[in-house]
Tab-separated table of C-alpha atoms in Angstrom:
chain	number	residue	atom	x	y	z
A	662	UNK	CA	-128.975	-27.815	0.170
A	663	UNK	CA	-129.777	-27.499	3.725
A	664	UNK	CA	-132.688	-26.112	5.349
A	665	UNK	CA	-132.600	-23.851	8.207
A	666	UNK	CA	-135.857	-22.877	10.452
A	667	UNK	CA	-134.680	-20.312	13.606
A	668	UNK	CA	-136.897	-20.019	16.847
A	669	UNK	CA	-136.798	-18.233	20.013
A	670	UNK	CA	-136.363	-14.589	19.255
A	671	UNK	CA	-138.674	-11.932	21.069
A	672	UNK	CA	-138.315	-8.720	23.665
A	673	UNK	CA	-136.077	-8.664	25.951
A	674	UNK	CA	-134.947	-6.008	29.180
A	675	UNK	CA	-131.715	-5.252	28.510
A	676	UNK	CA	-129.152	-7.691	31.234
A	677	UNK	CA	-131.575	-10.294	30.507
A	678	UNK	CA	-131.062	-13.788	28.443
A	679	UNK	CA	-132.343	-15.309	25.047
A	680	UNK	CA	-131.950	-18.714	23.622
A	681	UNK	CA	-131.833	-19.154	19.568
A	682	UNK	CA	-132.625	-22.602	18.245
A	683	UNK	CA	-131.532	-23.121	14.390
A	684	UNK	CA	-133.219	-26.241	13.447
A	685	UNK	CA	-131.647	-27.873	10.167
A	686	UNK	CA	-132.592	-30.806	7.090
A	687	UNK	CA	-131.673	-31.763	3.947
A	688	UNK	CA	-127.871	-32.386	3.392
A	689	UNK	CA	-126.559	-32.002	6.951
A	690	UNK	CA	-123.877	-34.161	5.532
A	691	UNK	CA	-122.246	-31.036	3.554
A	692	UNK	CA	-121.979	-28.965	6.811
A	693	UNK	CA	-118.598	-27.386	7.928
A	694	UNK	CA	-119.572	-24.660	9.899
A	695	UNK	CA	-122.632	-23.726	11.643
A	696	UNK	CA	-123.079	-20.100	12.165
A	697	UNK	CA	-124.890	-17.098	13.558
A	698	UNK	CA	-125.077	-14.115	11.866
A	699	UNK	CA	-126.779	-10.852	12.638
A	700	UNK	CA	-128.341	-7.240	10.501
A	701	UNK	CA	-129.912	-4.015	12.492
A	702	UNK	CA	-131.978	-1.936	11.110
A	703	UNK	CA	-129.222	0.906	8.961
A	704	UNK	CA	-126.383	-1.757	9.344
A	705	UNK	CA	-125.006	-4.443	7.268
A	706	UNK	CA	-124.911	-7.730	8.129
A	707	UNK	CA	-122.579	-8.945	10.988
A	708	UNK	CA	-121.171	-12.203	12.155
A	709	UNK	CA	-121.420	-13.557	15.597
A	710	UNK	CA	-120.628	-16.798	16.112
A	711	UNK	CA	-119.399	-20.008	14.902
A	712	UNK	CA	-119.083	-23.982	15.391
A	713	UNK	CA	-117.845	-26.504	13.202
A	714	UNK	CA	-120.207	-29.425	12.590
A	715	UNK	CA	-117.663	-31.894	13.117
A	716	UNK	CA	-115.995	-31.386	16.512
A	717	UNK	CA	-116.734	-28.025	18.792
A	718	UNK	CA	-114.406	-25.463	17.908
A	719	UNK	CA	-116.487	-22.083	18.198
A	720	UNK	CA	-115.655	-18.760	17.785
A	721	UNK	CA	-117.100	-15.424	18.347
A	722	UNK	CA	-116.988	-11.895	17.059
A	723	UNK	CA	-115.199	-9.850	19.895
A	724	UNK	CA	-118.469	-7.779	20.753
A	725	UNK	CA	-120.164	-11.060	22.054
A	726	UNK	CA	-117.695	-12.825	23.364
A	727	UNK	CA	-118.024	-13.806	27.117
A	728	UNK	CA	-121.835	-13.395	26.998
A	729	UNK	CA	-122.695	-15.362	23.743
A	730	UNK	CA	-122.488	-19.429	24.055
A	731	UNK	CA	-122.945	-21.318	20.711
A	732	UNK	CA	-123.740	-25.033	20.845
A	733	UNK	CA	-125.036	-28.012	19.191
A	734	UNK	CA	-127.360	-31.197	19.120
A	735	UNK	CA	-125.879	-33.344	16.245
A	736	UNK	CA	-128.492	-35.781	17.220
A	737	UNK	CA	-131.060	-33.405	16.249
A	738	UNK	CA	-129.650	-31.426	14.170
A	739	UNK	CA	-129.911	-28.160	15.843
A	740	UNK	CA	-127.424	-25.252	16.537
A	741	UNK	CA	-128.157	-23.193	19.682
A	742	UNK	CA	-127.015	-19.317	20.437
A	743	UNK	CA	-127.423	-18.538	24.249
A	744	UNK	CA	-127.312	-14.763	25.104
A	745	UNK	CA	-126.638	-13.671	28.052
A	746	UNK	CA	-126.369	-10.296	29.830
A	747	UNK	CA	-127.909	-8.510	26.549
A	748	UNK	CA	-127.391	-5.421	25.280
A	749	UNK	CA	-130.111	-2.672	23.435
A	750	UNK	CA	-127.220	-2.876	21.030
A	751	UNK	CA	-127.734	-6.512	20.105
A	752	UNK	CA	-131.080	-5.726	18.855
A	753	UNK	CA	-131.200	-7.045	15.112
A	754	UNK	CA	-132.451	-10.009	12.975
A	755	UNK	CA	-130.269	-12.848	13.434
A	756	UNK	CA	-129.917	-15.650	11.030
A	757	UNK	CA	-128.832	-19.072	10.893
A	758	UNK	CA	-126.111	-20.034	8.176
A	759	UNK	CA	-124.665	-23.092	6.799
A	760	UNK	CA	-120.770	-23.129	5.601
A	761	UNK	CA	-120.767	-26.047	2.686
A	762	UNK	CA	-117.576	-28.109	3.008
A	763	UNK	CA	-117.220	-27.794	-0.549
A	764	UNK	CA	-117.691	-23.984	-1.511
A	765	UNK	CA	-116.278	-23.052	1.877
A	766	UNK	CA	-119.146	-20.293	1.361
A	767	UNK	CA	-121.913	-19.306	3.515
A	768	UNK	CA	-125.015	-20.669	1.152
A	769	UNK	CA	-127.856	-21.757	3.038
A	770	UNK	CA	-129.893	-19.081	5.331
A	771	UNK	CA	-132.842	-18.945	7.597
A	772	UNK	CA	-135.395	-16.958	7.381
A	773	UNK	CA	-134.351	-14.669	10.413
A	774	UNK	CA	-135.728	-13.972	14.118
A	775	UNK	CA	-136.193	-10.934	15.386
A	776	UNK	CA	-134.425	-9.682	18.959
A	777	UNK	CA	-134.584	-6.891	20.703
A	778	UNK	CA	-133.431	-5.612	23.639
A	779	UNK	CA	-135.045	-2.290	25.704
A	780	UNK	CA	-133.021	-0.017	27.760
């Protein structure tokens, strides 16, 4: 199991940037995929953006891409979103996920941070 601890959410003007920090422990060892996902208040649950543990391939969901940047700290463990030019639509709780090597499944969450972004 691996433990996830998100920082760095808050209010934003929309145009304006954010950083995410996803913090992680436990069995770092059974990462594939490090990922941020998002929910708005009404919606379900969205994707946004992805990095495998080993290496850097990322990828993005298409409404984000060009003004989201996800990265990583190995050495400590963390997984970064920076977001850029913001939107009032990107206001949501986004999460932290973990993608097990074995299950292939997203199984470990954070607990969330909230963002949101004023017109």
């Amino acid at each position: 199991q691996v433990q996830l601890v998100e920082s760095g959410g808050g209010l934003v003007q929309a145009g304006g940037s954010l950083r995410l920090s996803c913090a992680t422990s436990g069995r770092t060892a059974s990462i594939y995929t490090m990922a941020w996902f998002r929910q708005a208040p009404g919606k379900e649950r969205e994707f946004v953006a992805g990095i495998r543990w080993i290496g850097s391939f990322t990828f993005y969901a298409d409404s984000v891409k060009g003004r989201f940047t996800i990265s990583k700290n190995n050495a400590v463990n963390t997984v970064y979103l920076q977001m850029n030019s913001l939107k009032p639509e990107d206001t949501a709780v986004y999460y932290c996920a973990v993608q097990g090597r074995t299950t292939m499944k997203y199984e470990d969450w954070g607990q969330g941070t909230q963002v949101t972004v004023s017109s």
